[in-house]
Amino acid sequence: MFESKDKKGLLPVGFIGLGKYLPEKVLTNHDLERMVDTSDEWIATRTGIKERRVVSNGMVTSDLGARASEAAIARAGLRPEEVDLIVVATITPDMPFPATSCLIQEKLGAKRAACFDVSAACSGFIHALTIAKQFIAAGTYKNALVVGAETLSTIVDWKDRNTCVLFGDGAGAAVMAPVSEGGILSTYLGSDGGYGELLMIPGGGARFPASEKTIREGLHYMRMNGGEVFKLAVRAMTESVERIVRENGFTMDQITCLIPHQANVRIIEAMAERLGYPLSKIYLNLNRYGNMSSASTVTALCEAVEEGRVKRGDLVVLVAVGGGLVWGSCLVRW
Ligand code: COA
């Protein structure tokens, strides 16, 4: 390794391998027209989403996460047994415990890794990479596998048109390690628990343990106040981008590519307008996948790199907001 520590004695950390896995089954807006009272036109104009992927044949979150991880580890030039740390962000773990990171570890054969999960909804990948970065920068671990993996199709009420049209399943993964050039320049995280009830699954935890009543009342499904979340999402994402760019001494015109959480194209357009940033420099894949919560930002980053939208030396900003509320951003020199 030839990277040198900064003034605080920390190593520069970057992404050395990215991967993604999307389940094969495609659910289009036209398919949804046959399930709830909606239309392709309504979904496309209100959200920008045309189709999403959903799991089938018993596939679960750890399966998606493991496949994305295999791709990321291979691109990083590592073997699974060389992975030191696995951090998985998910709101759809295979089960309450063991952690999905442990299940992915087993599927990968990453026997040496320490594992834990992070619960930060749609900002999960940014939260998870922020944690992993500290361990690597301090020299505690040589590398980390950070995964965003979701099977949101298992927590949406397929009879509720307000929510079921918005979400999809998928996974993305990133291997992080010390780098000799560029890397993560800064991360920023924020939260406001006062908005918790706007986006939640009320049942299935200690407050309303699974029972015949919770099932009858649909408390195990995702609930959302879409209008309020929309406004807060625009504000939180705009502020998170402005802050990380300004505090690191840059201006928006120096940012080559902005990779936002992929919830609704109208949220992204409103953010772009407030930032005075061209939509053409914002990476979008929500038309194909919908909102995949913690998997959205990392999958978008992976595709932006695969498609040559992000190249060596570019300045890239990742930004996300999710239930909690939680939000965060990450500034990377690619
Ligand atoms: N098909 C057709 N009509 C629908 C519909 C659907 N799938 N979903 C809702 N509607 C109806 C509503 O019932 C409402 O009808 P009403 O006026 O008769 O009550 C009407 O469409 C308009 O609803 P409104 O809430 O004004 O729409 P909107 O333009 O705000 O869009 C969302 C709704 C959910 C798409 C939007 O609020 C949103 O994206 N919010 C943020 C969601 C999000 O990103 N969550 C995750 C954040 S990480």
mmCIF file of C-alpha atoms and ligand atoms in Angstrom:
data_model
loop_
_atom_site.group_PDB
_atom_site.id
_atom_site.type_symbol
_atom_site.label_atom_id
_atom_site.label_comp_id
_atom_site.label_asym_id
_atom_site.label_seq_id
_atom_site.Cartn_x
_atom_site.Cartn_y
_atom_site.Cartn_z
ATOM 1 C CA MET A 1 0.000 0.000 0.000
ATOM 2 C CA PHE A 2 1.350 3.424 -0.916
ATOM 3 C CA GLU A 3 -1.306 5.713 0.483
ATOM 4 C CA SER A 4 -0.185 8.086 3.222
ATOM 5 C CA LYS A 5 -2.077 9.272 6.275
ATOM 6 C CA ASP A 6 -3.502 12.810 6.475
ATOM 7 C CA LYS A 7 -2.784 15.353 9.235
ATOM 8 C CA LYS A 8 -5.187 13.557 11.582
ATOM 9 C CA GLY A 9 -3.364 10.298 10.940
ATOM 10 C CA LEU A 10 -6.211 8.913 8.840
ATOM 11 C CA LEU A 11 -5.868 6.956 5.601
ATOM 12 C CA PRO A 12 -7.686 8.147 2.471
ATOM 13 C CA VAL A 13 -10.544 5.744 1.695
ATOM 14 C CA GLY A 14 -12.263 5.060 -1.623
ATOM 15 C CA PHE A 15 -14.354 2.559 -3.536
ATOM 16 C CA ILE A 16 -12.276 -0.178 -5.178
ATOM 17 C CA GLY A 17 -15.095 -2.350 -6.537
ATOM 18 C CA LEU A 18 -18.828 -1.930 -7.179
ATOM 19 C CA GLY A 19 -21.514 -4.480 -7.960
ATOM 20 C CA LYS A 20 -25.278 -4.762 -8.305
ATOM 21 C CA TYR A 21 -27.920 -7.411 -8.629
ATOM 22 C CA LEU A 22 -31.467 -6.869 -9.815
ATOM 23 C CA PRO A 23 -33.956 -9.721 -9.737
ATOM 24 C CA GLU A 24 -35.046 -10.868 -13.198
ATOM 25 C CA LYS A 25 -38.788 -10.446 -12.771
ATOM 26 C CA VAL A 26 -39.996 -7.089 -14.137
ATOM 27 C CA LEU A 27 -43.257 -5.563 -12.898
ATOM 28 C CA THR A 28 -44.369 -2.793 -15.247
ATOM 29 C CA ASN A 29 -46.850 -0.005 -14.611
ATOM 30 C CA HIS A 30 -49.198 -1.845 -16.964
ATOM 31 C CA ASP A 31 -48.951 -4.928 -14.728
ATOM 32 C CA LEU A 32 -49.935 -2.708 -11.783
ATOM 33 C CA GLU A 33 -52.973 -1.444 -13.701
ATOM 34 C CA ARG A 34 -54.322 -4.973 -13.352
ATOM 35 C CA MET A 35 -53.661 -5.037 -9.583
ATOM 36 C CA VAL A 36 -54.854 -1.624 -8.287
ATOM 37 C CA ASP A 37 -56.836 1.376 -9.580
ATOM 38 C CA THR A 38 -53.921 3.165 -11.265
ATOM 39 C CA SER A 39 -52.495 3.896 -14.702
ATOM 40 C CA ASP A 40 -49.125 3.914 -16.382
ATOM 41 C CA GLU A 41 -49.731 7.591 -17.168
ATOM 42 C CA TRP A 42 -50.382 8.503 -13.493
ATOM 43 C CA ILE A 43 -47.354 6.613 -12.181
ATOM 44 C CA ALA A 44 -45.004 7.865 -14.904
ATOM 45 C CA THR A 45 -45.998 11.540 -14.651
ATOM 46 C CA ARG A 46 -46.192 11.641 -10.816
ATOM 47 C CA THR A 47 -43.046 9.624 -10.134
ATOM 48 C CA GLY A 48 -41.011 8.941 -13.305
ATOM 49 C CA ILE A 49 -41.194 5.195 -12.638
ATOM 50 C CA LYS A 50 -42.051 2.888 -15.557
ATOM 51 C CA GLU A 51 -41.149 -0.503 -14.113
ATOM 52 C CA ARG A 52 -39.477 -2.157 -11.135
ATOM 53 C CA ARG A 53 -37.930 -5.537 -10.308
ATOM 54 C CA VAL A 54 -39.446 -7.949 -7.796
ATOM 55 C CA VAL A 55 -38.112 -11.158 -6.292
ATOM 56 C CA SER A 56 -39.560 -14.542 -7.190
ATOM 57 C CA ASN A 57 -38.871 -18.215 -6.479
ATOM 58 C CA GLY A 58 -38.191 -17.610 -2.787
ATOM 59 C CA MET A 59 -35.296 -15.207 -3.303
ATOM 60 C CA VAL A 60 -34.632 -13.040 -0.231
ATOM 61 C CA THR A 61 -32.617 -9.939 0.656
ATOM 62 C CA SER A 62 -29.432 -11.846 1.530
ATOM 63 C CA ASP A 63 -29.539 -13.579 -1.885
ATOM 64 C CA LEU A 64 -29.675 -10.230 -3.692
ATOM 65 C CA GLY A 65 -26.994 -8.788 -1.407
ATOM 66 C CA ALA A 66 -24.693 -11.793 -1.860
ATOM 67 C CA ARG A 67 -24.888 -11.599 -5.673
ATOM 68 C CA ALA A 68 -24.171 -7.867 -5.720
ATOM 69 C CA SER A 69 -21.309 -8.490 -3.273
ATOM 70 C CA GLU A 70 -19.751 -11.221 -5.426
ATOM 71 C CA ALA A 71 -19.568 -8.764 -8.329
ATOM 72 C CA ALA A 72 -18.103 -5.990 -6.151
ATOM 73 C CA ILE A 73 -15.507 -8.287 -4.542
ATOM 74 C CA ALA A 74 -14.442 -9.652 -7.939
ATOM 75 C CA ARG A 75 -14.038 -6.138 -9.335
ATOM 76 C CA ALA A 76 -11.986 -5.195 -6.278
ATOM 77 C CA GLY A 77 -9.670 -8.127 -7.063
ATOM 78 C CA LEU A 78 -10.253 -9.721 -3.670
ATOM 79 C CA ARG A 79 -11.269 -13.172 -2.561
ATOM 80 C CA PRO A 80 -14.267 -13.406 -0.170
ATOM 81 C CA GLU A 81 -12.042 -14.704 2.638
ATOM 82 C CA GLU A 82 -9.993 -11.489 2.413
ATOM 83 C CA VAL A 83 -12.958 -9.270 3.348
ATOM 84 C CA ASP A 84 -12.464 -7.751 6.827
ATOM 85 C CA LEU A 85 -15.844 -6.138 7.500
ATOM 86 C CA ILE A 86 -19.370 -6.473 6.065
ATOM 87 C CA VAL A 87 -21.899 -3.728 6.770
ATOM 88 C CA VAL A 88 -25.383 -4.231 5.319
ATOM 89 C CA ALA A 89 -27.981 -1.484 5.138
ATOM 90 C CA THR A 90 -31.522 -2.814 4.866
ATOM 91 C CA ILE A 91 -35.055 -2.293 6.111
ATOM 92 C CA THR A 92 -36.079 -5.689 4.760
ATOM 93 C CA PRO A 93 -33.731 -8.099 6.572
ATOM 94 C CA ASP A 94 -34.352 -11.790 5.934
ATOM 95 C CA MET A 95 -35.516 -11.957 9.571
ATOM 96 C CA PRO A 96 -35.217 -9.771 12.741
ATOM 97 C CA PHE A 97 -31.995 -11.609 13.579
ATOM 98 C CA PRO A 98 -29.416 -12.908 12.791
ATOM 99 C CA ALA A 99 -28.254 -9.850 10.889
ATOM 100 C CA THR A 100 -28.498 -10.032 7.096
ATOM 101 C CA SER A 101 -24.767 -9.212 6.980
ATOM 102 C CA CYS A 102 -24.070 -12.544 8.737
ATOM 103 C CA LEU A 103 -26.307 -14.361 6.249
ATOM 104 C CA ILE A 104 -24.476 -12.707 3.350
ATOM 105 C CA GLN A 105 -21.125 -13.545 4.952
ATOM 106 C CA GLU A 106 -22.094 -17.214 5.006
ATOM 107 C CA LYS A 107 -23.283 -17.143 1.373
ATOM 108 C CA LEU A 108 -20.018 -15.511 0.284
ATOM 109 C CA GLY A 109 -17.734 -17.649 2.408
ATOM 110 C CA ALA A 110 -16.233 -14.436 3.838
ATOM 111 C CA LYS A 111 -15.184 -16.298 6.961
ATOM 112 C CA ARG A 112 -12.852 -13.637 8.388
ATOM 113 C CA ALA A 113 -15.255 -10.684 8.251
ATOM 114 C CA ALA A 114 -16.879 -8.886 11.185
ATOM 115 C CA CYS A 115 -20.544 -8.257 10.336
ATOM 116 C CA PHE A 116 -23.403 -5.987 11.367
ATOM 117 C CA ASP A 117 -26.470 -4.315 9.871
ATOM 118 C CA VAL A 118 -27.454 -0.653 9.740
ATOM 119 C CA SER A 119 -31.028 0.622 9.858
ATOM 120 C CA ALA A 120 -31.213 3.974 8.115
ATOM 121 C CA ALA A 121 -33.905 3.306 5.505
ATOM 122 C CA CYS A 122 -33.230 4.952 2.142
ATOM 123 C CA SER A 123 -30.088 6.654 3.442
ATOM 124 C CA GLY A 124 -28.753 3.273 4.580
ATOM 125 C CA PHE A 125 -25.941 3.030 2.059
ATOM 126 C CA ILE A 126 -24.596 6.494 2.926
ATOM 127 C CA HIS A 127 -24.843 5.736 6.650
ATOM 128 C CA ALA A 128 -23.133 2.350 6.171
ATOM 129 C CA LEU A 129 -20.283 3.709 4.051
ATOM 130 C CA THR A 130 -19.720 6.478 6.604
ATOM 131 C CA ILE A 131 -19.250 3.876 9.343
ATOM 132 C CA ALA A 132 -17.062 1.616 7.214
ATOM 133 C CA LYS A 133 -14.887 4.542 6.184
ATOM 134 C CA GLN A 134 -13.972 5.283 9.830
ATOM 135 C CA PHE A 135 -12.713 1.743 10.396
ATOM 136 C CA ILE A 136 -10.559 1.794 7.282
ATOM 137 C CA ALA A 137 -9.290 5.353 7.733
ATOM 138 C CA ALA A 138 -8.184 4.510 11.278
ATOM 139 C CA GLY A 139 -6.416 1.367 10.057
ATOM 140 C CA THR A 140 -8.661 -0.984 12.071
ATOM 141 C CA TYR A 141 -9.640 -2.920 8.928
ATOM 142 C CA LYS A 142 -7.935 -3.125 5.537
ATOM 143 C CA ASN A 143 -11.200 -3.227 3.614
ATOM 144 C CA ALA A 144 -14.970 -3.298 4.007
ATOM 145 C CA LEU A 145 -17.867 -4.593 1.951
ATOM 146 C CA VAL A 146 -20.814 -2.191 2.177
ATOM 147 C CA VAL A 147 -24.137 -3.460 0.887
ATOM 148 C CA GLY A 148 -27.566 -1.930 0.302
ATOM 149 C CA ALA A 149 -30.082 -4.725 -0.275
ATOM 150 C CA GLU A 150 -33.877 -4.717 -0.192
ATOM 151 C CA THR A 151 -36.921 -6.810 -0.970
ATOM 152 C CA LEU A 152 -39.431 -4.006 -0.514
ATOM 153 C CA SER A 153 -42.002 -6.090 -2.400
ATOM 154 C CA THR A 154 -42.386 -8.054 0.863
ATOM 155 C CA ILE A 155 -43.424 -5.009 2.933
ATOM 156 C CA VAL A 156 -45.685 -3.079 0.572
ATOM 157 C CA ASP A 157 -49.420 -3.567 0.623
ATOM 158 C CA TRP A 158 -50.145 -4.635 -2.945
ATOM 159 C CA LYS A 159 -53.716 -3.374 -2.508
ATOM 160 C CA ASP A 160 -52.589 0.196 -1.624
ATOM 161 C CA ARG A 161 -52.054 2.230 -4.788
ATOM 162 C CA ASN A 162 -50.545 5.088 -2.757
ATOM 163 C CA THR A 163 -47.442 3.049 -1.976
ATOM 164 C CA CYS A 164 -47.208 -0.143 -4.038
ATOM 165 C CA VAL A 165 -46.414 1.659 -7.297
ATOM 166 C CA LEU A 166 -43.310 3.325 -5.825
ATOM 167 C CA PHE A 167 -41.011 0.528 -4.697
ATOM 168 C CA GLY A 168 -38.846 -2.282 -6.075
ATOM 169 C CA ASP A 169 -36.301 -4.933 -5.083
ATOM 170 C CA GLY A 170 -32.563 -4.980 -5.714
ATOM 171 C CA ALA A 171 -29.085 -4.764 -4.240
ATOM 172 C CA GLY A 172 -25.830 -2.911 -4.696
ATOM 173 C CA ALA A 173 -22.452 -3.414 -3.055
ATOM 174 C CA ALA A 174 -19.199 -1.527 -2.740
ATOM 175 C CA VAL A 175 -15.772 -2.621 -1.534
ATOM 176 C CA MET A 176 -13.979 0.173 0.289
ATOM 177 C CA ALA A 177 -10.249 0.329 0.994
ATOM 178 C CA PRO A 178 -7.349 2.796 1.324
ATOM 179 C CA VAL A 179 -6.598 4.536 -1.982
ATOM 180 C CA SER A 180 -3.550 6.380 -3.262
ATOM 181 C CA GLU A 181 -5.528 8.990 -5.208
ATOM 182 C CA GLY A 182 -8.906 10.645 -4.602
ATOM 183 C CA GLY A 183 -11.407 8.805 -2.433
ATOM 184 C CA ILE A 184 -14.092 10.005 -0.046
ATOM 185 C CA LEU A 185 -13.453 13.650 0.783
ATOM 186 C CA SER A 186 -16.305 14.060 3.230
ATOM 187 C CA THR A 187 -19.550 12.573 4.561
ATOM 188 C CA TYR A 188 -22.475 14.234 6.299
ATOM 189 C CA LEU A 189 -25.362 12.614 8.216
ATOM 190 C CA GLY A 190 -28.502 14.129 9.739
ATOM 191 C CA SER A 191 -31.710 12.950 11.412
ATOM 192 C CA ASP A 192 -34.980 14.213 12.876
ATOM 193 C CA GLY A 193 -36.889 11.570 14.826
ATOM 194 C CA GLY A 194 -39.832 13.970 15.116
ATOM 195 C CA TYR A 195 -40.878 12.946 11.614
ATOM 196 C CA GLY A 196 -40.761 9.208 12.305
ATOM 197 C CA GLU A 197 -44.476 8.596 11.805
ATOM 198 C CA LEU A 198 -44.473 9.935 8.240
ATOM 199 C CA LEU A 199 -42.841 6.782 6.887
ATOM 200 C CA MET A 200 -42.880 3.575 8.903
ATOM 201 C CA ILE A 201 -43.877 -0.033 9.421
ATOM 202 C CA PRO A 202 -45.815 0.139 12.693
ATOM 203 C CA GLY A 203 -46.111 -3.605 13.403
ATOM 204 C CA GLY A 204 -43.848 -6.579 13.882
ATOM 205 C CA GLY A 205 -41.537 -4.994 16.469
ATOM 206 C CA ALA A 206 -41.724 -4.684 20.262
ATOM 207 C CA ARG A 207 -44.527 -2.100 20.132
ATOM 208 C CA PHE A 208 -46.958 -4.233 18.125
ATOM 209 C CA PRO A 209 -45.542 -7.761 18.031
ATOM 210 C CA ALA A 210 -46.920 -9.891 15.206
ATOM 211 C CA SER A 211 -50.410 -11.099 16.078
ATOM 212 C CA GLU A 212 -53.665 -11.881 14.382
ATOM 213 C CA LYS A 213 -54.649 -8.224 15.072
ATOM 214 C CA THR A 214 -51.518 -6.724 13.468
ATOM 215 C CA ILE A 215 -52.116 -8.869 10.398
ATOM 216 C CA ARG A 216 -55.811 -7.946 10.222
ATOM 217 C CA GLU A 217 -54.971 -4.236 10.492
ATOM 218 C CA GLY A 218 -52.086 -4.456 8.019
ATOM 219 C CA LEU A 219 -49.612 -3.032 10.555
ATOM 220 C CA HIS A 220 -46.785 -5.034 8.968
ATOM 221 C CA TYR A 221 -47.043 -2.978 5.767
ATOM 222 C CA MET A 222 -45.199 0.219 4.993
ATOM 223 C CA ARG A 223 -47.221 3.382 5.750
ATOM 224 C CA MET A 224 -46.388 6.758 4.276
ATOM 225 C CA ASN A 225 -47.627 10.330 4.232
ATOM 226 C CA GLY A 226 -46.450 10.899 0.654
ATOM 227 C CA GLY A 227 -47.057 14.645 0.433
ATOM 228 C CA GLU A 228 -45.168 15.492 3.637
ATOM 229 C CA VAL A 229 -42.315 13.113 2.836
ATOM 230 C CA PHE A 230 -42.042 14.705 -0.599
ATOM 231 C CA LYS A 231 -41.519 18.223 0.834
ATOM 232 C CA LEU A 232 -39.071 17.078 3.509
ATOM 233 C CA ALA A 233 -37.148 14.967 1.008
ATOM 234 C CA VAL A 234 -36.599 17.939 -1.293
ATOM 235 C CA ARG A 235 -35.406 20.074 1.628
ATOM 236 C CA ALA A 236 -33.152 17.442 3.218
ATOM 237 C CA MET A 237 -31.510 16.396 -0.051
ATOM 238 C CA THR A 238 -30.969 19.971 -1.218
ATOM 239 C CA GLU A 239 -29.425 20.997 2.112
ATOM 240 C CA SER A 240 -27.273 17.871 2.311
ATOM 241 C CA VAL A 241 -25.782 18.557 -1.117
ATOM 242 C CA GLU A 242 -25.313 22.298 -0.540
ATOM 243 C CA ARG A 243 -23.650 21.694 2.792
ATOM 244 C CA ILE A 244 -21.142 19.050 1.735
ATOM 245 C CA VAL A 245 -20.138 20.953 -1.394
ATOM 246 C CA ARG A 246 -19.781 24.317 0.370
ATOM 247 C CA GLU A 247 -18.022 23.007 3.500
ATOM 248 C CA ASN A 248 -15.380 21.342 1.345
ATOM 249 C CA GLY A 249 -14.694 24.548 -0.552
ATOM 250 C CA PHE A 250 -16.317 23.572 -3.855
ATOM 251 C CA THR A 251 -19.136 25.022 -5.939
ATOM 252 C CA MET A 252 -21.902 23.088 -7.677
ATOM 253 C CA ASP A 253 -20.420 23.662 -11.133
ATOM 254 C CA GLN A 254 -17.364 21.637 -10.040
ATOM 255 C CA ILE A 255 -19.512 18.567 -9.332
ATOM 256 C CA THR A 256 -19.370 16.241 -12.340
ATOM 257 C CA CYS A 257 -22.167 13.929 -11.312
ATOM 258 C CA LEU A 258 -24.834 13.974 -8.623
ATOM 259 C CA ILE A 259 -26.204 10.576 -7.620
ATOM 260 C CA PRO A 260 -29.356 10.973 -5.547
ATOM 261 C CA HIS A 261 -31.656 8.509 -3.858
ATOM 262 C CA GLN A 262 -34.103 7.370 -6.524
ATOM 263 C CA ALA A 263 -37.546 7.883 -4.959
ATOM 264 C CA ASN A 264 -39.376 10.188 -7.338
ATOM 265 C CA VAL A 265 -38.062 12.144 -10.321
ATOM 266 C CA ARG A 266 -40.114 15.166 -9.185
ATOM 267 C CA ILE A 267 -38.229 15.228 -5.867
ATOM 268 C CA ILE A 268 -34.963 15.132 -7.820
ATOM 269 C CA GLU A 269 -36.110 17.838 -10.251
ATOM 270 C CA ALA A 270 -37.134 20.112 -7.369
ATOM 271 C CA MET A 271 -33.743 19.558 -5.704
ATOM 272 C CA ALA A 272 -31.909 20.261 -8.981
ATOM 273 C CA GLU A 273 -33.825 23.504 -9.446
ATOM 274 C CA ARG A 274 -33.034 24.703 -5.912
ATOM 275 C CA LEU A 275 -29.359 23.815 -6.392
ATOM 276 C CA GLY A 276 -29.266 25.423 -9.841
ATOM 277 C CA TYR A 277 -27.757 22.152 -11.047
ATOM 278 C CA PRO A 278 -28.554 20.665 -14.498
ATOM 279 C CA LEU A 279 -30.674 17.522 -14.504
ATOM 280 C CA SER A 280 -28.438 16.176 -17.289
ATOM 281 C CA LYS A 281 -25.614 15.750 -14.729
ATOM 282 C CA ILE A 282 -27.828 13.824 -12.302
ATOM 283 C CA TYR A 283 -27.795 10.047 -12.654
ATOM 284 C CA LEU A 284 -31.288 8.509 -12.797
ATOM 285 C CA ASN A 285 -32.337 4.865 -12.902
ATOM 286 C CA LEU A 286 -35.641 5.069 -11.054
ATOM 287 C CA ASN A 287 -37.591 4.694 -14.311
ATOM 288 C CA ARG A 288 -36.317 1.082 -14.462
ATOM 289 C CA TYR A 289 -36.191 0.132 -10.776
ATOM 290 C CA GLY A 290 -38.424 2.422 -8.687
ATOM 291 C CA ASN A 291 -37.367 3.215 -5.143
ATOM 292 C CA MET A 292 -35.154 0.399 -3.784
ATOM 293 C CA SER A 293 -34.444 2.182 -0.476
ATOM 294 C CA SER A 294 -30.872 1.437 0.674
ATOM 295 C CA ALA A 295 -30.107 -0.267 -2.666
ATOM 296 C CA SER A 296 -30.934 2.783 -4.789
ATOM 297 C CA THR A 297 -27.914 5.033 -4.309
ATOM 298 C CA VAL A 298 -25.296 2.284 -4.546
ATOM 299 C CA THR A 299 -26.927 0.710 -7.592
ATOM 300 C CA ALA A 300 -27.067 4.118 -9.272
ATOM 301 C CA LEU A 301 -23.382 4.703 -8.436
ATOM 302 C CA CYS A 302 -22.476 1.297 -9.862
ATOM 303 C CA GLU A 303 -24.379 1.965 -13.104
ATOM 304 C CA ALA A 304 -23.043 5.525 -13.439
ATOM 305 C CA VAL A 305 -19.491 4.116 -13.312
ATOM 306 C CA GLU A 306 -20.325 1.221 -15.680
ATOM 307 C CA GLU A 307 -21.803 3.682 -18.188
ATOM 308 C CA GLY A 308 -18.795 6.024 -18.032
ATOM 309 C CA ARG A 309 -20.790 8.830 -16.431
ATOM 310 C CA VAL A 310 -18.238 8.873 -13.593
ATOM 311 C CA LYS A 311 -14.547 8.849 -14.508
ATOM 312 C CA ARG A 312 -11.257 9.109 -12.697
ATOM 313 C CA GLY A 313 -10.740 12.575 -11.193
ATOM 314 C CA ASP A 314 -14.457 13.476 -11.252
ATOM 315 C CA LEU A 315 -16.136 14.984 -8.225
ATOM 316 C CA VAL A 316 -19.249 13.010 -7.320
ATOM 317 C CA VAL A 317 -21.914 13.665 -4.691
ATOM 318 C CA LEU A 318 -24.163 10.931 -3.308
ATOM 319 C CA VAL A 319 -27.255 12.090 -1.409
ATOM 320 C CA ALA A 320 -30.222 10.328 0.179
ATOM 321 C CA VAL A 321 -33.136 10.765 2.562
ATOM 322 C CA GLY A 322 -35.322 8.153 4.181
ATOM 323 C CA GLY A 323 -37.706 7.155 6.945
ATOM 324 C CA GLY A 324 -36.635 8.252 10.379
ATOM 325 C CA LEU A 325 -36.253 10.859 9.061
ATOM 326 C CA VAL A 326 -32.595 10.361 8.224
ATOM 327 C CA TRP A 327 -30.501 11.884 5.487
ATOM 328 C CA GLY A 328 -26.917 12.109 4.365
ATOM 329 C CA SER A 329 -24.442 12.960 1.640
ATOM 330 C CA CYS A 330 -20.996 11.865 0.537
ATOM 331 C CA LEU A 331 -18.462 13.761 -1.578
ATOM 332 C CA VAL A 332 -16.043 11.582 -3.547
ATOM 333 C CA ARG A 333 -13.100 12.345 -5.808
ATOM 334 C CA TRP A 334 -13.297 9.400 -8.212
HETATM 335 N N1 COA B 1 -52.642 5.822 -9.145
HETATM 336 C C1 COA B 1 -53.620 6.709 -9.318
HETATM 337 N N2 COA B 1 -53.956 7.619 -8.414
HETATM 338 C C2 COA B 1 -53.250 7.630 -7.275
HETATM 339 C C3 COA B 1 -52.202 6.733 -7.022
HETATM 340 C C4 COA B 1 -51.918 5.811 -8.019
HETATM 341 N N3 COA B 1 -50.946 4.893 -7.890
HETATM 342 N N4 COA B 1 -51.686 6.990 -5.824
HETATM 343 C C5 COA B 1 -52.368 8.015 -5.306
HETATM 344 N N5 COA B 1 -53.312 8.406 -6.182
HETATM 345 C C6 COA B 1 -54.291 9.466 -6.036
HETATM 346 C C7 COA B 1 -54.489 9.874 -4.599
HETATM 347 O O1 COA B 1 -55.407 8.997 -4.000
HETATM 348 C C8 COA B 1 -55.021 11.266 -4.765
HETATM 349 O O2 COA B 1 -56.393 11.154 -5.029
HETATM 350 P P1 COA B 1 -57.457 12.155 -4.337
HETATM 351 O O3 COA B 1 -57.020 13.529 -4.776
HETATM 352 O O4 COA B 1 -58.739 11.715 -4.944
HETATM 353 O O5 COA B 1 -57.293 11.904 -2.893
HETATM 354 C C9 COA B 1 -54.354 11.763 -6.040
HETATM 355 O O6 COA B 1 -53.809 10.617 -6.676
HETATM 356 C C10 COA B 1 -53.265 12.786 -5.864
HETATM 357 O O7 COA B 1 -52.480 12.433 -4.768
HETATM 358 P P2 COA B 1 -51.277 13.345 -4.331
HETATM 359 O O8 COA B 1 -50.849 12.876 -2.983
HETATM 360 O O9 COA B 1 -51.607 14.776 -4.522
HETATM 361 O O10 COA B 1 -50.199 12.988 -5.437
HETATM 362 P P3 COA B 1 -48.709 13.503 -5.495
HETATM 363 O O11 COA B 1 -48.545 14.259 -6.743
HETATM 364 O O12 COA B 1 -48.256 14.116 -4.214
HETATM 365 O O13 COA B 1 -47.901 12.133 -5.645
HETATM 366 C C11 COA B 1 -46.643 10.540 -4.413
HETATM 367 C C12 COA B 1 -48.018 11.135 -4.662
HETATM 368 C C13 COA B 1 -46.773 9.445 -3.362
HETATM 369 C C14 COA B 1 -46.130 9.945 -5.704
HETATM 370 C C15 COA B 1 -45.697 11.646 -3.934
HETATM 371 O O14 COA B 1 -46.288 12.349 -2.877
HETATM 372 C C16 COA B 1 -44.374 11.141 -3.488
HETATM 373 O O15 COA B 1 -43.593 10.636 -4.282
HETATM 374 N N6 COA B 1 -44.034 11.308 -2.195
HETATM 375 C C17 COA B 1 -42.760 10.905 -1.673
HETATM 376 C C18 COA B 1 -42.727 9.422 -1.564
HETATM 377 C C19 COA B 1 -41.355 8.946 -1.315
HETATM 378 O O16 COA B 1 -40.462 9.288 -2.026
HETATM 379 N N7 COA B 1 -41.174 8.113 -0.286
HETATM 380 C C20 COA B 1 -39.922 7.554 0.030
HETATM 381 C C21 COA B 1 -38.960 8.584 0.463
HETATM 382 S S1 COA B 1 -37.454 7.887 0.806
#
